[in-house]
């Protein structure tokens, strides 16, 4: 009591034949019957004493509300059209809190009253093609046309928005997004929902922006691939140059150090090689190694010379010893002893003869 009453959308039902009036489709049906609907707002009037005195009723031409949906063109940069093309799949529509469609390019699917002032029953799957042009669409019973329709109604009834892929009666596959319209007055007070706005875009056009982005991404990727290839080639060149530099600064000195080692095996001191390695413009571990190798080589050669001298001296001692042993082995024989005795006897007789006068 005392609240403003707001009615459902009220209109006489418009059939398919009435809207088309011989035209091929709703877009061309300029001379066809229009969907003339109203929404009533009513408020009670009370006297000064507080007794009910009557009602104030205002009727809103529903075209002002319906236009918010009917002029939406989701695939246009202006997002506006005078009247949408149902066959294209690019249009918006509305349904109320009871599931009746209340804004749509096809007027014969909209909620309406028959000649007796009763709601025309919803279209069903078992109706013929001609009969379907005489009944409005109610999403609660529209699973036969698209299984997503009851799903959309249930979600909106819970105050949820969403996104589905639907197919209209012209066969257009659409990407449809929907959102509830909250309104807590009159017949909508209990649910707090007036209905919902659904906007559909034909899949190919819906993906057009994404495809453009995809093309742009592909172009950027190709450019990046070329840049990466150049980087890889450049890196390879740098690696080769570094390899050459490493070979010249490390491998070559190491090989020369190996030549010095080979010379050392022959007992030679590779002075020129070791000096050049120690006096390199860039001093590194190889230079230090050359210095250590030089010291080691000098010690080895010095020790080799000392060892040779010791061996030579030892050989002399061994030769002298052998000579003494040979002499001793000769003098100790019986023959040499007899010879010595004979020589001694001969020297004695000779001396005796010299001392004896004649």
mmCIF file of C-alpha atoms in Angstrom:
data_model
loop_
_atom_site.group_PDB
_atom_site.id
_atom_site.type_symbol
_atom_site.label_atom_id
_atom_site.label_comp_id
_atom_site.label_asym_id
_atom_site.label_seq_id
_atom_site.Cartn_x
_atom_site.Cartn_y
_atom_site.Cartn_z
ATOM 1 C CA UNK A 1 0.000 0.000 0.000
ATOM 2 C CA UNK A 2 1.218 3.441 -0.866
ATOM 3 C CA UNK A 3 3.813 2.009 -3.280
ATOM 4 C CA UNK A 4 4.016 2.889 -6.954
ATOM 5 C CA UNK A 5 2.697 0.048 -9.058
ATOM 6 C CA UNK A 6 4.646 -0.847 -12.200
ATOM 7 C CA UNK A 7 3.110 -3.273 -14.693
ATOM 8 C CA UNK A 8 4.637 -5.750 -17.106
ATOM 9 C CA UNK A 9 4.997 -4.721 -20.716
ATOM 10 C CA UNK A 10 1.465 -4.683 -22.140
ATOM 11 C CA UNK A 11 0.627 -4.853 -25.853
ATOM 12 C CA UNK A 12 -1.657 -6.565 -28.329
ATOM 13 C CA UNK A 13 0.139 -9.518 -29.843
ATOM 14 C CA UNK A 14 1.675 -8.969 -33.293
ATOM 15 C CA UNK A 15 1.866 -12.099 -35.447
ATOM 16 C CA UNK A 16 4.535 -12.892 -38.045
ATOM 17 C CA UNK A 17 2.185 -12.187 -40.901
ATOM 18 C CA UNK A 18 1.161 -8.852 -39.393
ATOM 19 C CA UNK A 19 4.715 -7.648 -38.966
ATOM 20 C CA UNK A 20 6.073 -8.809 -42.316
ATOM 21 C CA UNK A 21 3.048 -7.746 -44.349
ATOM 22 C CA UNK A 22 4.453 -9.542 -47.364
ATOM 23 C CA UNK A 23 8.110 -8.546 -46.787
ATOM 24 C CA UNK A 24 10.856 -11.177 -46.847
ATOM 25 C CA UNK A 25 12.212 -10.366 -43.393
ATOM 26 C CA UNK A 26 11.694 -7.894 -40.507
ATOM 27 C CA UNK A 27 14.405 -5.561 -41.818
ATOM 28 C CA UNK A 28 12.401 -4.984 -44.993
ATOM 29 C CA UNK A 29 9.000 -4.891 -43.270
ATOM 30 C CA UNK A 30 8.642 -1.115 -43.301
ATOM 31 C CA UNK A 31 4.876 -1.188 -43.824
ATOM 32 C CA UNK A 32 4.185 -3.953 -41.320
ATOM 33 C CA UNK A 33 2.379 -3.663 -38.002
ATOM 34 C CA UNK A 34 4.360 -2.171 -35.112
ATOM 35 C CA UNK A 35 4.646 -3.448 -31.595
ATOM 36 C CA UNK A 36 2.758 -0.770 -29.656
ATOM 37 C CA UNK A 37 3.249 -1.476 -25.983
ATOM 38 C CA UNK A 38 3.056 0.447 -22.737
ATOM 39 C CA UNK A 39 4.205 0.132 -19.152
ATOM 40 C CA UNK A 40 1.751 1.457 -16.601
ATOM 41 C CA UNK A 41 2.743 3.263 -13.427
ATOM 42 C CA UNK A 42 0.026 3.722 -10.817
ATOM 43 C CA UNK A 43 -0.035 5.330 -7.380
ATOM 44 C CA UNK A 44 -2.906 5.645 -4.871
ATOM 45 C CA UNK A 45 -4.426 8.998 -3.929
ATOM 46 C CA UNK A 46 -5.691 9.557 -0.388
ATOM 47 C CA UNK A 47 -7.878 12.284 1.080
ATOM 48 C CA UNK A 48 -6.787 14.554 3.883
ATOM 49 C CA UNK A 49 -8.389 12.144 6.326
ATOM 50 C CA UNK A 50 -6.346 9.263 4.906
ATOM 51 C CA UNK A 51 -9.097 7.457 3.035
ATOM 52 C CA UNK A 52 -8.429 6.052 -0.438
ATOM 53 C CA UNK A 53 -9.662 8.482 -3.068
ATOM 54 C CA UNK A 54 -8.473 6.926 -6.342
ATOM 55 C CA UNK A 55 -5.455 6.200 -8.564
ATOM 56 C CA UNK A 56 -3.094 8.208 -10.643
ATOM 57 C CA UNK A 57 -2.037 6.151 -13.666
ATOM 58 C CA UNK A 58 0.718 7.060 -16.096
ATOM 59 C CA UNK A 59 1.395 5.054 -19.244
ATOM 60 C CA UNK A 60 4.918 4.991 -20.674
ATOM 61 C CA UNK A 61 5.229 4.402 -24.403
ATOM 62 C CA UNK A 62 7.362 1.272 -24.416
ATOM 63 C CA UNK A 63 9.211 2.368 -27.544
ATOM 64 C CA UNK A 64 11.328 4.601 -25.311
ATOM 65 C CA UNK A 65 12.492 1.533 -23.375
ATOM 66 C CA UNK A 66 12.582 -0.867 -26.300
ATOM 67 C CA UNK A 67 14.778 1.522 -28.260
ATOM 68 C CA UNK A 68 17.652 1.007 -25.829
ATOM 69 C CA UNK A 69 17.954 -2.577 -27.105
ATOM 70 C CA UNK A 70 16.679 -2.288 -30.673
ATOM 71 C CA UNK A 71 19.240 0.309 -31.765
ATOM 72 C CA UNK A 72 22.289 -1.605 -30.491
ATOM 73 C CA UNK A 73 24.629 -2.927 -33.189
ATOM 74 C CA UNK A 74 27.516 -4.650 -31.370
ATOM 75 C CA UNK A 75 29.761 -5.036 -34.420
ATOM 76 C CA UNK A 76 29.620 -1.376 -35.473
ATOM 77 C CA UNK A 77 32.111 1.249 -34.383
ATOM 78 C CA UNK A 78 29.141 3.587 -33.782
ATOM 79 C CA UNK A 79 27.313 0.781 -31.931
ATOM 80 C CA UNK A 80 24.018 2.023 -33.417
ATOM 81 C CA UNK A 81 21.488 0.933 -36.014
ATOM 82 C CA UNK A 82 18.011 2.140 -36.930
ATOM 83 C CA UNK A 83 16.687 -1.402 -37.017
ATOM 84 C CA UNK A 84 18.730 -4.588 -36.550
ATOM 85 C CA UNK A 85 19.133 -7.377 -39.089
ATOM 86 C CA UNK A 86 17.952 -10.596 -37.432
ATOM 87 C CA UNK A 87 19.516 -12.839 -40.094
ATOM 88 C CA UNK A 88 22.986 -11.384 -39.438
ATOM 89 C CA UNK A 89 22.901 -12.411 -35.783
ATOM 90 C CA UNK A 90 24.127 -8.965 -34.749
ATOM 91 C CA UNK A 91 21.407 -7.560 -32.525
ATOM 92 C CA UNK A 92 20.282 -7.153 -28.919
ATOM 93 C CA UNK A 93 17.067 -8.263 -27.252
ATOM 94 C CA UNK A 94 15.391 -8.193 -23.839
ATOM 95 C CA UNK A 95 13.278 -10.587 -21.799
ATOM 96 C CA UNK A 96 11.345 -9.935 -18.595
ATOM 97 C CA UNK A 97 11.305 -11.569 -15.183
ATOM 98 C CA UNK A 98 8.825 -14.189 -16.402
ATOM 99 C CA UNK A 99 10.928 -15.222 -19.397
ATOM 100 C CA UNK A 100 8.872 -13.440 -22.078
ATOM 101 C CA UNK A 101 10.833 -11.655 -24.770
ATOM 102 C CA UNK A 102 9.972 -7.946 -24.699
ATOM 103 C CA UNK A 103 12.406 -6.465 -27.267
ATOM 104 C CA UNK A 104 13.427 -8.281 -30.453
ATOM 105 C CA UNK A 105 13.627 -7.662 -34.231
ATOM 106 C CA UNK A 106 10.945 -10.313 -34.724
ATOM 107 C CA UNK A 107 7.832 -8.784 -33.152
ATOM 108 C CA UNK A 108 5.931 -12.085 -33.237
ATOM 109 C CA UNK A 109 8.201 -13.516 -30.516
ATOM 110 C CA UNK A 110 7.287 -10.651 -28.128
ATOM 111 C CA UNK A 111 4.919 -10.900 -25.210
ATOM 112 C CA UNK A 112 1.364 -9.918 -26.146
ATOM 113 C CA UNK A 113 -2.344 -10.202 -25.410
ATOM 114 C CA UNK A 114 -4.974 -11.833 -27.583
ATOM 115 C CA UNK A 115 -8.357 -10.318 -28.435
ATOM 116 C CA UNK A 116 -9.694 -11.417 -25.032
ATOM 117 C CA UNK A 117 -6.940 -9.646 -23.126
ATOM 118 C CA UNK A 118 -5.163 -12.898 -22.235
ATOM 119 C CA UNK A 119 -1.484 -13.628 -22.755
ATOM 120 C CA UNK A 120 -0.847 -15.595 -25.926
ATOM 121 C CA UNK A 121 0.716 -18.957 -25.020
ATOM 122 C CA UNK A 122 4.420 -19.501 -25.804
ATOM 123 C CA UNK A 123 5.683 -21.210 -28.930
ATOM 124 C CA UNK A 124 6.588 -24.882 -28.521
ATOM 125 C CA UNK A 125 8.551 -27.501 -30.437
ATOM 126 C CA UNK A 126 5.493 -29.456 -31.579
ATOM 127 C CA UNK A 127 3.986 -26.487 -33.427
ATOM 128 C CA UNK A 128 4.117 -26.201 -37.200
ATOM 129 C CA UNK A 129 6.039 -23.452 -38.959
ATOM 130 C CA UNK A 130 2.841 -21.484 -39.473
ATOM 131 C CA UNK A 131 1.801 -21.890 -35.827
ATOM 132 C CA UNK A 132 5.171 -20.681 -34.592
ATOM 133 C CA UNK A 133 4.462 -17.373 -36.289
ATOM 134 C CA UNK A 134 1.409 -16.977 -34.040
ATOM 135 C CA UNK A 135 3.007 -17.429 -30.598
ATOM 136 C CA UNK A 136 5.632 -15.470 -28.625
ATOM 137 C CA UNK A 137 8.876 -16.896 -27.206
ATOM 138 C CA UNK A 138 9.321 -17.610 -23.508
ATOM 139 C CA UNK A 139 12.896 -18.537 -22.568
ATOM 140 C CA UNK A 140 11.732 -20.933 -19.884
ATOM 141 C CA UNK A 141 10.218 -23.133 -22.590
ATOM 142 C CA UNK A 142 12.654 -22.336 -25.391
ATOM 143 C CA UNK A 143 15.113 -25.226 -25.042
ATOM 144 C CA UNK A 144 13.762 -26.726 -28.268
ATOM 145 C CA UNK A 145 15.026 -23.645 -30.140
ATOM 146 C CA UNK A 146 18.299 -23.310 -28.198
ATOM 147 C CA UNK A 147 19.228 -25.194 -25.003
ATOM 148 C CA UNK A 148 20.977 -22.069 -23.685
ATOM 149 C CA UNK A 149 17.769 -20.037 -23.437
ATOM 150 C CA UNK A 150 16.486 -21.616 -20.170
ATOM 151 C CA UNK A 151 20.041 -21.429 -18.828
ATOM 152 C CA UNK A 152 20.131 -17.692 -19.464
ATOM 153 C CA UNK A 153 16.759 -17.191 -17.763
ATOM 154 C CA UNK A 154 17.804 -19.199 -14.682
ATOM 155 C CA UNK A 155 21.063 -17.253 -14.357
ATOM 156 C CA UNK A 156 19.325 -13.882 -14.653
ATOM 157 C CA UNK A 157 16.704 -14.939 -12.083
ATOM 158 C CA UNK A 158 19.628 -15.363 -9.661
ATOM 159 C CA UNK A 159 21.040 -11.959 -10.578
ATOM 160 C CA UNK A 160 23.946 -13.406 -12.574
ATOM 161 C CA UNK A 161 25.323 -12.333 -15.916
ATOM 162 C CA UNK A 162 27.028 -14.632 -18.393
ATOM 163 C CA UNK A 163 28.126 -15.589 -21.873
ATOM 164 C CA UNK A 164 26.830 -18.329 -24.174
ATOM 165 C CA UNK A 165 27.017 -19.414 -27.789
ATOM 166 C CA UNK A 166 23.533 -19.474 -29.319
ATOM 167 C CA UNK A 167 22.015 -20.146 -32.735
ATOM 168 C CA UNK A 168 18.968 -18.146 -33.852
ATOM 169 C CA UNK A 169 16.161 -19.376 -36.092
ATOM 170 C CA UNK A 170 17.974 -18.070 -39.188
ATOM 171 C CA UNK A 171 20.933 -20.320 -38.381
ATOM 172 C CA UNK A 172 23.254 -17.504 -37.323
ATOM 173 C CA UNK A 173 25.730 -18.666 -34.676
ATOM 174 C CA UNK A 174 26.171 -15.906 -32.136
ATOM 175 C CA UNK A 175 28.324 -15.075 -29.176
ATOM 176 C CA UNK A 176 25.762 -13.774 -26.697
ATOM 177 C CA UNK A 177 26.435 -11.973 -23.461
ATOM 178 C CA UNK A 178 23.634 -11.170 -21.039
ATOM 179 C CA UNK A 179 23.147 -9.241 -17.811
ATOM 180 C CA UNK A 180 20.180 -8.734 -15.455
ATOM 181 C CA UNK A 181 18.299 -5.420 -15.177
ATOM 182 C CA UNK A 182 17.608 -4.785 -11.499
ATOM 183 C CA UNK A 183 14.323 -3.074 -10.611
ATOM 184 C CA UNK A 184 12.424 -3.391 -7.297
ATOM 185 C CA UNK A 185 9.023 -1.866 -7.890
ATOM 186 C CA UNK A 186 5.546 -3.061 -8.786
ATOM 187 C CA UNK A 187 5.346 -6.574 -10.220
ATOM 188 C CA UNK A 188 9.158 -6.770 -10.103
ATOM 189 C CA UNK A 189 9.452 -6.097 -6.372
ATOM 190 C CA UNK A 190 9.564 -9.741 -5.284
ATOM 191 C CA UNK A 191 12.462 -10.785 -7.543
ATOM 192 C CA UNK A 192 14.073 -7.370 -7.742
ATOM 193 C CA UNK A 193 14.729 -8.013 -11.434
ATOM 194 C CA UNK A 194 12.994 -6.328 -14.367
ATOM 195 C CA UNK A 195 14.523 -8.787 -16.821
ATOM 196 C CA UNK A 196 17.723 -8.914 -18.822
ATOM 197 C CA UNK A 197 19.492 -7.413 -21.792
ATOM 198 C CA UNK A 198 21.203 -9.868 -24.154
ATOM 199 C CA UNK A 199 23.590 -8.736 -26.879
ATOM 200 C CA UNK A 200 24.644 -11.129 -29.621
ATOM 201 C CA UNK A 201 27.358 -10.871 -32.249
ATOM 202 C CA UNK A 202 27.766 -13.251 -35.154
ATOM 203 C CA UNK A 203 30.801 -15.439 -34.457
ATOM 204 C CA UNK A 204 32.827 -14.474 -37.522
ATOM 205 C CA UNK A 205 32.397 -10.760 -36.834
ATOM 206 C CA UNK A 206 32.779 -11.346 -33.114
ATOM 207 C CA UNK A 207 36.202 -12.825 -33.806
ATOM 208 C CA UNK A 208 37.093 -10.123 -36.329
ATOM 209 C CA UNK A 209 38.764 -7.906 -33.750
ATOM 210 C CA UNK A 210 40.475 -10.914 -32.239
ATOM 211 C CA UNK A 211 41.553 -12.024 -35.723
ATOM 212 C CA UNK A 212 42.982 -8.568 -36.374
ATOM 213 C CA UNK A 213 44.870 -8.802 -33.115
ATOM 214 C CA UNK A 214 45.971 -12.306 -34.117
ATOM 215 C CA UNK A 215 47.277 -10.996 -37.451
ATOM 216 C CA UNK A 216 49.089 -8.221 -35.626
ATOM 217 C CA UNK A 217 50.548 -10.722 -33.180
ATOM 218 C CA UNK A 218 51.609 -12.957 -36.082
ATOM 219 C CA UNK A 219 53.329 -9.992 -37.741
ATOM 220 C CA UNK A 220 55.053 -9.090 -34.503
ATOM 221 C CA UNK A 221 56.053 -12.719 -34.046
ATOM 222 C CA UNK A 222 57.521 -12.849 -37.568
ATOM 223 C CA UNK A 223 59.430 -9.658 -36.875
ATOM 224 C CA UNK A 224 60.632 -11.080 -33.584
ATOM 225 C CA UNK A 225 61.675 -14.317 -35.293
ATOM 226 C CA UNK A 226 63.724 -12.328 -37.829
ATOM 227 C CA UNK A 227 65.311 -10.337 -35.031
ATOM 228 C CA UNK A 228 66.051 -13.515 -33.105
ATOM 229 C CA UNK A 229 67.572 -15.054 -36.239
ATOM 230 C CA UNK A 230 69.797 -12.013 -36.642
ATOM 231 C CA UNK A 231 70.760 -12.253 -32.989
ATOM 232 C CA UNK A 232 71.565 -15.956 -33.395
ATOM 233 C CA UNK A 233 73.656 -15.313 -36.517
ATOM 234 C CA UNK A 234 75.400 -12.423 -34.805
ATOM 235 C CA UNK A 235 76.044 -14.581 -31.763
ATOM 236 C CA UNK A 236 77.468 -17.337 -33.962
ATOM 237 C CA UNK A 237 79.839 -14.857 -35.608
ATOM 238 C CA UNK A 238 80.917 -13.552 -32.213
ATOM 239 C CA UNK A 239 81.458 -17.120 -30.998
ATOM 240 C CA UNK A 240 83.660 -17.855 -34.023
ATOM 241 C CA UNK A 241 85.660 -14.676 -33.471
ATOM 242 C CA UNK A 242 86.006 -15.444 -29.779
ATOM 243 C CA UNK A 243 87.089 -18.989 -30.656
ATOM 244 C CA UNK A 244 89.767 -17.635 -32.973
ATOM 245 C CA UNK A 245 90.863 -15.172 -30.311
ATOM 246 C CA UNK A 246 90.958 -17.896 -27.675
ATOM 247 C CA UNK A 247 92.959 -20.090 -30.036
ATOM 248 C CA UNK A 248 95.454 -17.328 -30.609
ATOM 249 C CA UNK A 249 95.692 -16.194 -26.997
ATOM 250 C CA UNK A 250 95.539 -19.574 -25.253
ATOM 251 C CA UNK A 251 95.834 -22.542 -27.593
ATOM 252 C CA UNK A 252 98.824 -21.223 -29.542
ATOM 253 C CA UNK A 253 100.877 -20.411 -26.404
ATOM 254 C CA UNK A 254 99.994 -23.817 -24.986
ATOM 255 C CA UNK A 255 101.228 -25.480 -28.175
ATOM 256 C CA UNK A 256 104.467 -23.492 -27.980
ATOM 257 C CA UNK A 257 104.824 -24.551 -24.370
ATOM 258 C CA UNK A 258 104.439 -28.129 -25.604
ATOM 259 C CA UNK A 259 107.277 -27.503 -28.070
ATOM 260 C CA UNK A 260 109.410 -26.317 -25.160
ATOM 261 C CA UNK A 261 108.585 -29.541 -23.324
ATOM 262 C CA UNK A 262 109.633 -31.583 -26.382
ATOM 263 C CA UNK A 263 112.908 -29.676 -26.481
ATOM 264 C CA UNK A 264 113.412 -30.441 -22.808
ATOM 265 C CA UNK A 265 112.975 -34.141 -23.587
ATOM 266 C CA UNK A 266 115.911 -33.811 -25.957
ATOM 267 C CA UNK A 267 117.875 -32.108 -23.207
ATOM 268 C CA UNK A 268 117.637 -28.690 -24.789
ATOM 269 C CA UNK A 269 116.560 -25.414 -23.214
ATOM 270 C CA UNK A 270 114.048 -23.616 -25.496
ATOM 271 C CA UNK A 271 115.118 -20.154 -24.390
ATOM 272 C CA UNK A 272 113.495 -18.269 -27.250
ATOM 273 C CA UNK A 273 110.097 -19.934 -26.800
ATOM 274 C CA UNK A 274 109.992 -19.516 -23.020
ATOM 275 C CA UNK A 275 111.177 -15.905 -23.204
ATOM 276 C CA UNK A 276 108.473 -15.002 -25.756
ATOM 277 C CA UNK A 277 105.805 -16.672 -23.618
ATOM 278 C CA UNK A 278 106.905 -14.794 -20.505
ATOM 279 C CA UNK A 279 106.996 -11.451 -22.312
ATOM 280 C CA UNK A 280 103.563 -11.700 -23.948
ATOM 281 C CA UNK A 281 101.567 -8.455 -24.202
ATOM 282 C CA UNK A 282 98.687 -10.044 -22.295
ATOM 283 C CA UNK A 283 99.988 -11.686 -19.187
ATOM 284 C CA UNK A 284 97.898 -14.606 -18.018
ATOM 285 C CA UNK A 285 98.160 -18.105 -16.567
ATOM 286 C CA UNK A 286 100.088 -19.298 -19.623
ATOM 287 C CA UNK A 287 102.752 -16.667 -18.965
ATOM 288 C CA UNK A 288 102.981 -17.781 -15.344
ATOM 289 C CA UNK A 289 103.126 -21.404 -16.460
ATOM 290 C CA UNK A 290 105.962 -20.576 -18.856
ATOM 291 C CA UNK A 291 107.903 -19.015 -15.969
ATOM 292 C CA UNK A 292 107.365 -22.058 -13.780
ATOM 293 C CA UNK A 293 108.271 -24.351 -16.684
ATOM 294 C CA UNK A 294 111.465 -22.349 -17.306
ATOM 295 C CA UNK A 295 112.519 -22.710 -13.673
ATOM 296 C CA UNK A 296 111.731 -26.415 -13.770
ATOM 297 C CA UNK A 297 113.593 -26.870 -17.058
ATOM 298 C CA UNK A 298 116.661 -25.087 -15.713
ATOM 299 C CA UNK A 299 116.635 -27.313 -12.632
ATOM 300 C CA UNK A 300 116.190 -30.432 -14.743
ATOM 301 C CA UNK A 301 119.040 -29.511 -17.085
ATOM 302 C CA UNK A 302 121.267 -28.528 -14.162
ATOM 303 C CA UNK A 303 120.532 -31.803 -12.388
ATOM 304 C CA UNK A 304 121.079 -33.700 -15.620
ATOM 305 C CA UNK A 305 124.508 -32.125 -16.021
ATOM 306 C CA UNK A 306 125.383 -32.848 -12.413
ATOM 307 C CA UNK A 307 124.211 -36.406 -12.809
ATOM 308 C CA UNK A 308 126.264 -36.843 -15.965
ATOM 309 C CA UNK A 309 129.352 -35.500 -14.181
ATOM 310 C CA UNK A 310 128.735 -37.851 -11.272
ATOM 311 C CA UNK A 311 128.271 -40.744 -13.659
ATOM 312 C CA UNK A 312 131.507 -39.834 -15.495
ATOM 313 C CA UNK A 313 133.433 -39.682 -12.211
ATOM 314 C CA UNK A 314 131.921 -42.948 -11.135
ATOM 315 C CA UNK A 315 132.891 -44.544 -14.433
ATOM 316 C CA UNK A 316 136.508 -43.409 -13.892
ATOM 317 C CA UNK A 317 136.533 -44.901 -10.416
ATOM 318 C CA UNK A 318 135.049 -48.087 -11.749
ATOM 319 C CA UNK A 319 137.726 -48.261 -14.489
ATOM 320 C CA UNK A 320 140.541 -47.745 -11.951
ATOM 321 C CA UNK A 321 139.078 -50.387 -9.715
ATOM 322 C CA UNK A 322 138.825 -52.773 -12.622
ATOM 323 C CA UNK A 323 142.438 -52.107 -13.529
ATOM 324 C CA UNK A 324 143.600 -52.831 -9.979
ATOM 325 C CA UNK A 325 141.528 -55.955 -9.889
ATOM 326 C CA UNK A 326 142.991 -57.064 -13.218
ATOM 327 C CA UNK A 327 146.521 -56.402 -11.979
ATOM 328 C CA UNK A 328 145.839 -58.222 -8.749
ATOM 329 C CA UNK A 329 144.338 -61.133 -10.602
ATOM 330 C CA UNK A 330 147.497 -61.354 -12.722
ATOM 331 C CA UNK A 331 149.991 -60.986 -9.891
ATOM 332 C CA UNK A 332 148.322 -63.530 -7.746
ATOM 333 C CA UNK A 333 148.631 -66.358 -10.261
ATOM 334 C CA UNK A 334 151.248 -69.171 -9.733
ATOM 335 C CA UNK A 335 152.886 -68.311 -12.994
ATOM 336 C CA UNK A 336 153.348 -64.669 -11.982
ATOM 337 C CA UNK A 337 154.606 -65.751 -8.533
ATOM 338 C CA UNK A 338 157.138 -68.151 -10.087
ATOM 339 C CA UNK A 339 158.137 -65.443 -12.523
ATOM 340 C CA UNK A 340 158.581 -62.991 -9.645
ATOM 341 C CA UNK A 341 160.651 -65.568 -7.731
ATOM 342 C CA UNK A 342 162.813 -66.237 -10.811
ATOM 343 C CA UNK A 343 163.307 -62.509 -11.342
ATOM 344 C CA UNK A 344 164.263 -62.026 -7.714
ATOM 345 C CA UNK A 345 166.733 -64.932 -7.915
ATOM 346 C CA UNK A 346 168.239 -63.540 -11.095
ATOM 347 C CA UNK A 347 168.667 -60.046 -9.562
ATOM 348 C CA UNK A 348 170.351 -61.607 -6.493
ATOM 349 C CA UNK A 349 172.815 -63.652 -8.563
ATOM 350 C CA UNK A 350 173.544 -60.642 -10.690
ATOM 351 C CA UNK A 351 174.347 -58.587 -7.674
ATOM 352 C CA UNK A 352 176.470 -61.355 -6.233
ATOM 353 C CA UNK A 353 178.502 -61.527 -9.386
ATOM 354 C CA UNK A 354 179.131 -57.839 -9.309
ATOM 355 C CA UNK A 355 180.319 -57.986 -5.759
ATOM 356 C CA UNK A 356 182.615 -61.066 -6.192
ATOM 357 C CA UNK A 357 186.106 -60.117 -7.547
ATOM 358 C CA UNK A 358 187.422 -61.971 -10.471
#
